[in-house]
Amino acid sequence: MDGEQALQMLCDPEFKSELVILDLNIPKIPGIALLAQCKPSAPVVVFSSSSNPAEIERAKELGVREFVQKPIDFEEFERVVRRMVQDWVKSAANGTASASD
């Protein structure tokens, strides 16, 4: 629901995830601040409307594996989300960096 809840979940050693899709513009704790505070064990893909080069660079410095801009079109949005999940969950299962690399 917000950055505080995400921080609690991602820093909880009992929480297991194959992929974290993170928006940078979330309430309470922004995505960049969340990444600076907690290093998720799962691959992190930022899915954001931001095109700020400094944000993209900082996210990558904090370990983000991929930065994807949100499409405006709903069908494209759905296609992009499916691709992210398929690529990253598949690559995690195979022990590779990314299915699209």
PDB file of N, CA and C in Angstrom:
ATOM      1  N   MET A   1       0.812  -1.206   0.000  1.00  0.00           N
ATOM      2  CA  MET A   1       0.000   0.000   0.000  1.00  0.00           C
ATOM      3  C   MET A   1       0.855   1.270   0.000  1.00  0.00           C
ATOM      4  N   ASP A   2       2.023   1.204   0.696  1.00  0.00           N
ATOM      5  CA  ASP A   2       2.894   2.376   0.758  1.00  0.00           C
ATOM      6  C   ASP A   2       4.322   1.927   1.069  1.00  0.00           C
ATOM      7  N   GLY A   3       5.221   2.900   1.099  1.00  0.00           N
ATOM      8  CA  GLY A   3       6.629   2.595   1.328  1.00  0.00           C
ATOM      9  C   GLY A   3       6.924   2.008   2.693  1.00  0.00           C
ATOM     10  N   GLU A   4       6.180   2.429   3.717  1.00  0.00           N
ATOM     11  CA  GLU A   4       6.399   1.863   5.052  1.00  0.00           C
ATOM     12  C   GLU A   4       6.068   0.374   5.069  1.00  0.00           C
ATOM     13  N   GLN A   5       4.935   0.007   4.481  1.00  0.00           N
ATOM     14  CA  GLN A   5       4.546  -1.405   4.422  1.00  0.00           C
ATOM     15  C   GLN A   5       5.546  -2.193   3.580  1.00  0.00           C
ATOM     16  N   ALA A   6       5.974  -1.623   2.464  1.00  0.00           N
ATOM     17  CA  ALA A   6       6.954  -2.305   1.612  1.00  0.00           C
ATOM     18  C   ALA A   6       8.262  -2.529   2.359  1.00  0.00           C
ATOM     19  N   LEU A   7       8.713  -1.523   3.105  1.00  0.00           N
ATOM     20  CA  LEU A   7       9.950  -1.648   3.872  1.00  0.00           C
ATOM     21  C   LEU A   7       9.842  -2.765   4.907  1.00  0.00           C
ATOM     22  N   GLN A   8       8.727  -2.822   5.610  1.00  0.00           N
ATOM     23  CA  GLN A   8       8.512  -3.892   6.596  1.00  0.00           C
ATOM     24  C   GLN A   8       8.559  -5.257   5.932  1.00  0.00           C
ATOM     25  N   MET A   9       7.871  -5.389   4.803  1.00  0.00           N
ATOM     26  CA  MET A   9       7.821  -6.682   4.107  1.00  0.00           C
ATOM     27  C   MET A   9       9.193  -7.087   3.596  1.00  0.00           C
ATOM     28  N   LEU A  10       9.886  -6.173   2.913  1.00  0.00           N
ATOM     29  CA  LEU A  10      11.153  -6.507   2.268  1.00  0.00           C
ATOM     30  C   LEU A  10      12.285  -6.751   3.256  1.00  0.00           C
ATOM     31  N   CYS A  11      12.207  -6.147   4.434  1.00  0.00           N
ATOM     32  CA  CYS A  11      13.248  -6.344   5.449  1.00  0.00           C
ATOM     33  C   CYS A  11      12.940  -7.519   6.376  1.00  0.00           C
ATOM     34  N   ASP A  12      11.779  -8.102   6.233  1.00  0.00           N
ATOM     35  CA  ASP A  12      11.385  -9.254   7.054  1.00  0.00           C
ATOM     36  C   ASP A  12      12.061 -10.509   6.493  1.00  0.00           C
ATOM     37  N   PRO A  13      12.918 -11.182   7.279  1.00  0.00           N
ATOM     38  CA  PRO A  13      13.617 -12.370   6.773  1.00  0.00           C
ATOM     39  C   PRO A  13      12.663 -13.524   6.428  1.00  0.00           C
ATOM     40  N   GLU A  14      11.462 -13.488   6.954  1.00  0.00           N
ATOM     41  CA  GLU A  14      10.478 -14.525   6.644  1.00  0.00           C
ATOM     42  C   GLU A  14       9.785 -14.291   5.300  1.00  0.00           C
ATOM     43  N   PHE A  15       9.851 -13.070   4.784  1.00  0.00           N
ATOM     44  CA  PHE A  15       9.195 -12.734   3.524  1.00  0.00           C
ATOM     45  C   PHE A  15      10.056 -13.219   2.367  1.00  0.00           C
ATOM     46  N   LYS A  16       9.492 -14.050   1.536  1.00  0.00           N
ATOM     47  CA  LYS A  16      10.205 -14.589   0.374  1.00  0.00           C
ATOM     48  C   LYS A  16       9.473 -14.155  -0.901  1.00  0.00           C
ATOM     49  N   SER A  17      10.220 -13.644  -1.842  1.00  0.00           N
ATOM     50  CA  SER A  17       9.659 -13.213  -3.108  1.00  0.00           C
ATOM     51  C   SER A  17      10.631 -13.557  -4.224  1.00  0.00           C
ATOM     52  N   GLU A  18      10.100 -13.851  -5.384  1.00  0.00           N
ATOM     53  CA  GLU A  18      10.952 -14.128  -6.541  1.00  0.00           C
ATOM     54  C   GLU A  18      11.276 -12.858  -7.316  1.00  0.00           C
ATOM     55  N   LEU A  19      10.461 -11.812  -7.117  1.00  0.00           N
ATOM     56  CA  LEU A  19      10.615 -10.574  -7.859  1.00  0.00           C
ATOM     57  C   LEU A  19       9.960  -9.443  -7.081  1.00  0.00           C
ATOM     58  N   VAL A  20      10.605  -8.284  -7.085  1.00  0.00           N
ATOM     59  CA  VAL A  20      10.022  -7.074  -6.515  1.00  0.00           C
ATOM     60  C   VAL A  20       9.871  -6.079  -7.654  1.00  0.00           C
ATOM     61  N   ILE A  21       8.625  -5.670  -7.918  1.00  0.00           N
ATOM     62  CA  ILE A  21       8.354  -4.615  -8.891  1.00  0.00           C
ATOM     63  C   ILE A  21       8.023  -3.384  -8.071  1.00  0.00           C
ATOM     64  N   LEU A  22       8.847  -2.359  -8.202  1.00  0.00           N
ATOM     65  CA  LEU A  22       8.775  -1.196  -7.325  1.00  0.00           C
ATOM     66  C   LEU A  22       8.526   0.081  -8.108  1.00  0.00           C
ATOM     67  N   ASP A  23       7.549   0.843  -7.663  1.00  0.00           N
ATOM     68  CA  ASP A  23       7.313   2.182  -8.196  1.00  0.00           C
ATOM     69  C   ASP A  23       8.115   3.146  -7.335  1.00  0.00           C
ATOM     70  N   LEU A  24       8.734   4.131  -7.921  1.00  0.00           N
ATOM     71  CA  LEU A  24       9.507   5.095  -7.141  1.00  0.00           C
ATOM     72  C   LEU A  24       8.618   6.098  -6.421  1.00  0.00           C
ATOM     73  N   ASN A  25       7.436   6.339  -6.964  1.00  0.00           N
ATOM     74  CA  ASN A  25       6.534   7.351  -6.419  1.00  0.00           C
ATOM     75  C   ASN A  25       5.446   6.711  -5.566  1.00  0.00           C
ATOM     76  N   ILE A  26       5.845   6.168  -4.424  1.00  0.00           N
ATOM     77  CA  ILE A  26       4.883   5.564  -3.512  1.00  0.00           C
ATOM     78  C   ILE A  26       4.790   6.428  -2.260  1.00  0.00           C
ATOM     79  N   PRO A  27       3.626   6.414  -1.593  1.00  0.00           N
ATOM     80  CA  PRO A  27       3.443   7.254  -0.406  1.00  0.00           C
ATOM     81  C   PRO A  27       4.353   6.859   0.754  1.00  0.00           C
ATOM     82  N   LYS A  28       4.593   7.802   1.633  1.00  0.00           N
ATOM     83  CA  LYS A  28       5.314   7.688   2.896  1.00  0.00           C
ATOM     84  C   LYS A  28       6.813   7.520   2.743  1.00  0.00           C
ATOM     85  N   ILE A  29       7.280   6.492   2.071  1.00  0.00           N
ATOM     86  CA  ILE A  29       8.718   6.308   1.831  1.00  0.00           C
ATOM     87  C   ILE A  29       8.893   6.106   0.323  1.00  0.00           C
ATOM     88  N   PRO A  30       9.520   7.050  -0.365  1.00  0.00           N
ATOM     89  CA  PRO A  30       9.717   6.881  -1.812  1.00  0.00           C
ATOM     90  C   PRO A  30      10.561   5.645  -2.127  1.00  0.00           C
ATOM     91  N   GLY A  31      10.410   5.129  -3.334  1.00  0.00           N
ATOM     92  CA  GLY A  31      11.111   3.916  -3.739  1.00  0.00           C
ATOM     93  C   GLY A  31      12.621   3.982  -3.585  1.00  0.00           C
ATOM     94  N   ILE A  32      13.238   5.108  -3.943  1.00  0.00           N
ATOM     95  CA  ILE A  32      14.696   5.243  -3.813  1.00  0.00           C
ATOM     96  C   ILE A  32      15.106   5.149  -2.346  1.00  0.00           C
ATOM     97  N   ALA A  33      14.377   5.816  -1.469  1.00  0.00           N
ATOM     98  CA  ALA A  33      14.689   5.767  -0.035  1.00  0.00           C
ATOM     99  C   ALA A  33      14.495   4.353   0.504  1.00  0.00           C
ATOM    100  N   LEU A  34      13.481   3.675   0.022  1.00  0.00           N
ATOM    101  CA  LEU A  34      13.237   2.292   0.442  1.00  0.00           C
ATOM    102  C   LEU A  34      14.422   1.413   0.059  1.00  0.00           C
ATOM    103  N   LEU A  35      14.909   1.550  -1.154  1.00  0.00           N
ATOM    104  CA  LEU A  35      16.054   0.757  -1.608  1.00  0.00           C
ATOM    105  C   LEU A  35      17.318   1.082  -0.824  1.00  0.00           C
ATOM    106  N   ALA A  36      17.468   2.342  -0.430  1.00  0.00           N
ATOM    107  CA  ALA A  36      18.646   2.734   0.345  1.00  0.00           C
ATOM    108  C   ALA A  36      18.616   2.130   1.749  1.00  0.00           C
ATOM    109  N   GLN A  37      17.416   1.847   2.261  1.00  0.00           N
ATOM    110  CA  GLN A  37      17.263   1.309   3.613  1.00  0.00           C
ATOM    111  C   GLN A  37      17.255  -0.209   3.666  1.00  0.00           C
ATOM    112  N   CYS A  38      16.857  -0.834   2.585  1.00  0.00           N
ATOM    113  CA  CYS A  38      16.688  -2.288   2.614  1.00  0.00           C
ATOM    114  C   CYS A  38      17.116  -2.879   1.278  1.00  0.00           C
ATOM    115  N   LYS A  39      17.900  -3.937   1.324  1.00  0.00           N
ATOM    116  CA  LYS A  39      18.364  -4.616   0.114  1.00  0.00           C
ATOM    117  C   LYS A  39      17.582  -5.925  -0.032  1.00  0.00           C
ATOM    118  N   PRO A  40      16.525  -5.934  -0.860  1.00  0.00           N
ATOM    119  CA  PRO A  40      15.759  -7.167  -1.036  1.00  0.00           C
ATOM    120  C   PRO A  40      16.620  -8.282  -1.625  1.00  0.00           C
ATOM    121  N   SER A  41      16.321  -9.507  -1.245  1.00  0.00           N
ATOM    122  CA  SER A  41      17.070 -10.646  -1.779  1.00  0.00           C
ATOM    123  C   SER A  41      16.620 -10.993  -3.194  1.00  0.00           C
ATOM    124  N   ALA A  42      15.394 -10.636  -3.534  1.00  0.00           N
ATOM    125  CA  ALA A  42      14.862 -10.900  -4.874  1.00  0.00           C
ATOM    126  C   ALA A  42      15.306  -9.794  -5.829  1.00  0.00           C
ATOM    127  N   PRO A  43      15.346 -10.081  -7.128  1.00  0.00           N
ATOM    128  CA  PRO A  43      15.645  -9.026  -8.095  1.00  0.00           C
ATOM    129  C   PRO A  43      14.607  -7.912  -7.985  1.00  0.00           C
ATOM    130  N   VAL A  44      15.050  -6.669  -8.131  1.00  0.00           N
ATOM    131  CA  VAL A  44      14.155  -5.514  -8.083  1.00  0.00           C
ATOM    132  C   VAL A  44      14.102  -4.887  -9.466  1.00  0.00           C
ATOM    133  N   VAL A  45      12.880  -4.708  -9.957  1.00  0.00           N
ATOM    134  CA  VAL A  45      12.637  -4.009 -11.212  1.00  0.00           C
ATOM    135  C   VAL A  45      11.838  -2.768 -10.860  1.00  0.00           C
ATOM    136  N   VAL A  46      12.339  -1.612 -11.233  1.00  0.00           N
ATOM    137  CA  VAL A  46      11.586  -0.380 -11.025  1.00  0.00           C
ATOM    138  C   VAL A  46      10.650  -0.204 -12.203  1.00  0.00           C
ATOM    139  N   PHE A  47       9.390   0.038 -11.889  1.00  0.00           N
ATOM    140  CA  PHE A  47       8.339   0.250 -12.881  1.00  0.00           C
ATOM    141  C   PHE A  47       7.728   1.592 -12.545  1.00  0.00           C
ATOM    142  N   SER A  48       8.149   2.628 -13.267  1.00  0.00           N
ATOM    143  CA  SER A  48       7.824   3.984 -12.854  1.00  0.00           C
ATOM    144  C   SER A  48       7.532   4.874 -14.051  1.00  0.00           C
ATOM    145  N   SER A  49       6.820   5.945 -13.785  1.00  0.00           N
ATOM    146  CA  SER A  49       6.593   6.951 -14.824  1.00  0.00           C
ATOM    147  C   SER A  49       7.771   7.908 -14.925  1.00  0.00           C
ATOM    148  N   SER A  50       8.717   7.819 -14.012  1.00  0.00           N
ATOM    149  CA  SER A  50       9.877   8.700 -13.995  1.00  0.00           C
ATOM    150  C   SER A  50      10.796   8.428 -15.189  1.00  0.00           C
ATOM    151  N   SER A  51      11.315   9.520 -15.733  1.00  0.00           N
ATOM    152  CA  SER A  51      12.342   9.399 -16.772  1.00  0.00           C
ATOM    153  C   SER A  51      13.573  10.210 -16.368  1.00  0.00           C
ATOM    154  N   ASN A  52      13.664  10.544 -15.094  1.00  0.00           N
ATOM    155  CA  ASN A  52      14.756  11.339 -14.551  1.00  0.00           C
ATOM    156  C   ASN A  52      16.043  10.518 -14.563  1.00  0.00           C
ATOM    157  N   PRO A  53      17.040  10.938 -15.340  1.00  0.00           N
ATOM    158  CA  PRO A  53      18.290  10.165 -15.423  1.00  0.00           C
ATOM    159  C   PRO A  53      18.974   9.974 -14.063  1.00  0.00           C
ATOM    160  N   ALA A  54      18.901  10.974 -13.197  1.00  0.00           N
ATOM    161  CA  ALA A  54      19.520  10.846 -11.870  1.00  0.00           C
ATOM    162  C   ALA A  54      18.823   9.769 -11.047  1.00  0.00           C
ATOM    163  N   GLU A  55      17.492   9.690 -11.130  1.00  0.00           N
ATOM    164  CA  GLU A  55      16.756   8.639 -10.409  1.00  0.00           C
ATOM    165  C   GLU A  55      17.087   7.257 -10.961  1.00  0.00           C
ATOM    166  N   ILE A  56      17.168   7.165 -12.274  1.00  0.00           N
ATOM    167  CA  ILE A  56      17.490   5.887 -12.905  1.00  0.00           C
ATOM    168  C   ILE A  56      18.885   5.433 -12.482  1.00  0.00           C
ATOM    169  N   GLU A  57      19.853   6.340 -12.519  1.00  0.00           N
ATOM    170  CA  GLU A  57      21.224   6.007 -12.119  1.00  0.00           C
ATOM    171  C   GLU A  57      21.295   5.619 -10.649  1.00  0.00           C
ATOM    172  N   ARG A  58      20.621   6.363  -9.796  1.00  0.00           N
ATOM    173  CA  ARG A  58      20.629   6.057  -8.359  1.00  0.00           C
ATOM    174  C   ARG A  58      19.986   4.708  -8.092  1.00  0.00           C
ATOM    175  N   ALA A  59      18.890   4.412  -8.775  1.00  0.00           N
ATOM    176  CA  ALA A  59      18.220   3.119  -8.602  1.00  0.00           C
ATOM    177  C   ALA A  59      19.173   1.984  -8.980  1.00  0.00           C
ATOM    178  N   LYS A  60      19.892   2.153 -10.070  1.00  0.00           N
ATOM    179  CA  LYS A  60      20.841   1.118 -10.491  1.00  0.00           C
ATOM    180  C   LYS A  60      21.996   0.987  -9.508  1.00  0.00           C
ATOM    181  N   GLU A  61      22.450   2.104  -8.959  1.00  0.00           N
ATOM    182  CA  GLU A  61      23.497   2.065  -7.929  1.00  0.00           C
ATOM    183  C   GLU A  61      23.028   1.280  -6.707  1.00  0.00           C
ATOM    184  N   LEU A  62      21.734   1.327  -6.436  1.00  0.00           N
ATOM    185  CA  LEU A  62      21.157   0.632  -5.279  1.00  0.00           C
ATOM    186  C   LEU A  62      20.771  -0.813  -5.589  1.00  0.00           C
ATOM    187  N   GLY A  63      21.133  -1.294  -6.775  1.00  0.00           N
ATOM    188  CA  GLY A  63      20.943  -2.704  -7.090  1.00  0.00           C
ATOM    189  C   GLY A  63      19.750  -3.064  -7.950  1.00  0.00           C
ATOM    190  N   VAL A  64      19.046  -2.071  -8.461  1.00  0.00           N
ATOM    191  CA  VAL A  64      17.907  -2.361  -9.335  1.00  0.00           C
ATOM    192  C   VAL A  64      18.423  -3.048 -10.591  1.00  0.00           C
ATOM    193  N   ARG A  65      17.772  -4.119 -10.974  1.00  0.00           N
ATOM    194  CA  ARG A  65      18.221  -4.899 -12.137  1.00  0.00           C
ATOM    195  C   ARG A  65      17.735  -4.322 -13.459  1.00  0.00           C
ATOM    196  N   GLU A  66      16.553  -3.687 -13.418  1.00  0.00           N
ATOM    197  CA  GLU A  66      15.982  -3.139 -14.649  1.00  0.00           C
ATOM    198  C   GLU A  66      15.116  -1.943 -14.274  1.00  0.00           C
ATOM    199  N   PHE A  67      15.085  -0.942 -15.141  1.00  0.00           N
ATOM    200  CA  PHE A  67      14.250   0.243 -14.946  1.00  0.00           C
ATOM    201  C   PHE A  67      13.318   0.307 -16.140  1.00  0.00           C
ATOM    202  N   VAL A  68      12.022   0.183 -15.892  1.00  0.00           N
ATOM    203  CA  VAL A  68      11.027   0.148 -16.967  1.00  0.00           C
ATOM    204  C   VAL A  68      10.067   1.318 -16.788  1.00  0.00           C
ATOM    205  N   GLN A  69       9.899   2.096 -17.851  1.00  0.00           N
ATOM    206  CA  GLN A  69       8.930   3.187 -17.792  1.00  0.00           C
ATOM    207  C   GLN A  69       7.530   2.650 -18.029  1.00  0.00           C
ATOM    208  N   LYS A  70       6.594   3.134 -17.218  1.00  0.00           N
ATOM    209  CA  LYS A  70       5.199   2.707 -17.349  1.00  0.00           C
ATOM    210  C   LYS A  70       4.607   3.247 -18.638  1.00  0.00           C
ATOM    211  N   PRO A  71       4.033   2.358 -19.435  1.00  0.00           N
ATOM    212  CA  PRO A  71       3.331   2.827 -20.633  1.00  0.00           C
ATOM    213  C   PRO A  71       1.988   3.453 -20.254  1.00  0.00           C
ATOM    214  N   ILE A  72       1.494   4.336 -21.086  1.00  0.00           N
ATOM    215  CA  ILE A  72       0.197   4.962 -20.849  1.00  0.00           C
ATOM    216  C   ILE A  72      -0.932   4.044 -21.311  1.00  0.00           C
ATOM    217  N   ASP A  73      -0.734   3.372 -22.417  1.00  0.00           N
ATOM    218  CA  ASP A  73      -1.740   2.482 -22.994  1.00  0.00           C
ATOM    219  C   ASP A  73      -1.912   1.236 -22.122  1.00  0.00           C
ATOM    220  N   PHE A  74      -3.169   0.884 -21.803  1.00  0.00           N
ATOM    221  CA  PHE A  74      -3.426  -0.242 -20.910  1.00  0.00           C
ATOM    222  C   PHE A  74      -2.919  -1.563 -21.477  1.00  0.00           C
ATOM    223  N   GLU A  75      -3.135  -1.819 -22.746  1.00  0.00           N
ATOM    224  CA  GLU A  75      -2.685  -3.084 -23.329  1.00  0.00           C
ATOM    225  C   GLU A  75      -1.164  -3.196 -23.287  1.00  0.00           C
ATOM    226  N   GLU A  76      -0.479  -2.102 -23.552  1.00  0.00           N
ATOM    227  CA  GLU A  76       0.982  -2.095 -23.483  1.00  0.00           C
ATOM    228  C   GLU A  76       1.439  -2.262 -22.028  1.00  0.00           C
ATOM    229  N   PHE A  77       0.736  -1.620 -21.110  1.00  0.00           N
ATOM    230  CA  PHE A  77       1.016  -1.749 -19.678  1.00  0.00           C
ATOM    231  C   PHE A  77       0.954  -3.219 -19.276  1.00  0.00           C
ATOM    232  N   GLU A  78      -0.116  -3.886 -19.674  1.00  0.00           N
ATOM    233  CA  GLU A  78      -0.286  -5.310 -19.350  1.00  0.00           C
ATOM    234  C   GLU A  78       0.826  -6.156 -19.975  1.00  0.00           C
ATOM    235  N   ARG A  79       1.170  -5.879 -21.219  1.00  0.00           N
ATOM    236  CA  ARG A  79       2.215  -6.636 -21.905  1.00  0.00           C
ATOM    237  C   ARG A  79       3.563  -6.464 -21.202  1.00  0.00           C
ATOM    238  N   VAL A  80       3.868  -5.245 -20.816  1.00  0.00           N
ATOM    239  CA  VAL A  80       5.147  -4.959 -20.159  1.00  0.00           C
ATOM    240  C   VAL A  80       5.226  -5.654 -18.795  1.00  0.00           C
ATOM    241  N   VAL A  81       4.147  -5.617 -18.031  1.00  0.00           N
ATOM    242  CA  VAL A  81       4.135  -6.288 -16.725  1.00  0.00           C
ATOM    243  C   VAL A  81       4.318  -7.794 -16.899  1.00  0.00           C
ATOM    244  N   ARG A  82       3.606  -8.377 -17.844  1.00  0.00           N
ATOM    245  CA  ARG A  82       3.764  -9.817 -18.102  1.00  0.00           C
ATOM    246  C   ARG A  82       5.208 -10.154 -18.481  1.00  0.00           C
ATOM    247  N   ARG A  83       5.808  -9.324 -19.327  1.00  0.00           N
ATOM    248  CA  ARG A  83       7.186  -9.561 -19.756  1.00  0.00           C
ATOM    249  C   ARG A  83       8.156  -9.486 -18.579  1.00  0.00           C
ATOM    250  N   MET A  84       7.975  -8.485 -17.716  1.00  0.00           N
ATOM    251  CA  MET A  84       8.858  -8.363 -16.552  1.00  0.00           C
ATOM    252  C   MET A  84       8.772  -9.611 -15.679  1.00  0.00           C
ATOM    253  N   VAL A  85       7.559 -10.024 -15.385  1.00  0.00           N
ATOM    254  CA  VAL A  85       7.375 -11.196 -14.523  1.00  0.00           C
ATOM    255  C   VAL A  85       7.953 -12.439 -15.189  1.00  0.00           C
ATOM    256  N   GLN A  86       7.637 -12.658 -16.450  1.00  0.00           N
ATOM    257  CA  GLN A  86       8.151 -13.839 -17.141  1.00  0.00           C
ATOM    258  C   GLN A  86       9.676 -13.836 -17.201  1.00  0.00           C
ATOM    259  N   ASP A  87      10.268 -12.706 -17.558  1.00  0.00           N
ATOM    260  CA  ASP A  87      11.726 -12.632 -17.677  1.00  0.00           C
ATOM    261  C   ASP A  87      12.414 -12.853 -16.341  1.00  0.00           C
ATOM    262  N   TRP A  88      11.993 -12.155 -15.318  1.00  0.00           N
ATOM    263  CA  TRP A  88      12.712 -12.177 -14.048  1.00  0.00           C
ATOM    264  C   TRP A  88      12.412 -13.396 -13.204  1.00  0.00           C
ATOM    265  N   VAL A  89      11.184 -13.871 -13.212  1.00  0.00           N
ATOM    266  CA  VAL A  89      10.893 -15.083 -12.440  1.00  0.00           C
ATOM    267  C   VAL A  89      11.547 -16.279 -13.121  1.00  0.00           C
ATOM    268  N   LYS A  90      11.514 -16.302 -14.435  1.00  0.00           N
ATOM    269  CA  LYS A  90      12.169 -17.368 -15.197  1.00  0.00           C
ATOM    270  C   LYS A  90      13.671 -17.352 -14.960  1.00  0.00           C
ATOM    271  N   SER A  91      14.275 -16.149 -14.997  1.00  0.00           N
ATOM    272  CA  SER A  91      15.716 -16.061 -14.818  1.00  0.00           C
ATOM    273  C   SER A  91      16.121 -16.444 -13.404  1.00  0.00           C
ATOM    274  N   ALA A  92      15.303 -16.090 -12.403  1.00  0.00           N
ATOM    275  CA  ALA A  92      15.588 -16.471 -11.020  1.00  0.00           C
ATOM    276  C   ALA A  92      15.537 -17.986 -10.874  1.00  0.00           C
ATOM    277  N   ALA A  93      14.584 -18.621 -11.530  1.00  0.00           N
ATOM    278  CA  ALA A  93      14.461 -20.076 -11.460  1.00  0.00           C
ATOM    279  C   ALA A  93      15.647 -20.774 -12.130  1.00  0.00           C
ATOM    280  N   ASN A  94      16.187 -20.128 -13.176  1.00  0.00           N
ATOM    281  CA  ASN A  94      17.325 -20.699 -13.910  1.00  0.00           C
ATOM    282  C   ASN A  94      18.676 -20.266 -13.347  1.00  0.00           C
ATOM    283  N   GLY A  95      18.648 -19.334 -12.389  1.00  0.00           N
ATOM    284  CA  GLY A  95      19.900 -18.845 -11.806  1.00  0.00           C
ATOM    285  C   GLY A  95      20.667 -17.915 -12.708  1.00  0.00           C
ATOM    286  N   THR A  96      19.993 -17.254 -13.656  1.00  0.00           N
ATOM    287  CA  THR A  96      20.652 -16.324 -14.557  1.00  0.00           C
ATOM    288  C   THR A  96      20.312 -14.900 -14.167  1.00  0.00           C
ATOM    289  N   ALA A  97      21.054 -13.946 -14.727  1.00  0.00           N
ATOM    290  CA  ALA A  97      20.850 -12.532 -14.388  1.00  0.00           C
ATOM    291  C   ALA A  97      19.511 -12.008 -14.879  1.00  0.00           C
ATOM    292  N   SER A  98      19.134 -12.330 -16.090  1.00  0.00           N
ATOM    293  CA  SER A  98      17.877 -11.868 -16.669  1.00  0.00           C
ATOM    294  C   SER A  98      17.619 -12.675 -17.928  1.00  0.00           C
ATOM    295  N   ALA A  99      16.371 -13.028 -18.141  1.00  0.00           N
ATOM    296  CA  ALA A  99      16.022 -13.778 -19.339  1.00  0.00           C
ATOM    297  C   ALA A  99      16.168 -12.912 -20.577  1.00  0.00           C
ATOM    298  N   SER A 100      16.120 -11.580 -20.414  1.00  0.00           N
ATOM    299  CA  SER A 100      16.242 -10.702 -21.567  1.00  0.00           C
ATOM    300  C   SER A 100      17.670 -10.238 -21.825  1.00  0.00           C
ATOM    301  N   ASP A 101      18.622 -10.579 -20.956  1.00  0.00           N
ATOM    302  CA  ASP A 101      20.025 -10.186 -21.148  1.00  0.00           C
ATOM    303  C   ASP A 101      20.690 -11.010 -22.228  1.00  0.00           C
TER     304      ASP A 101
END
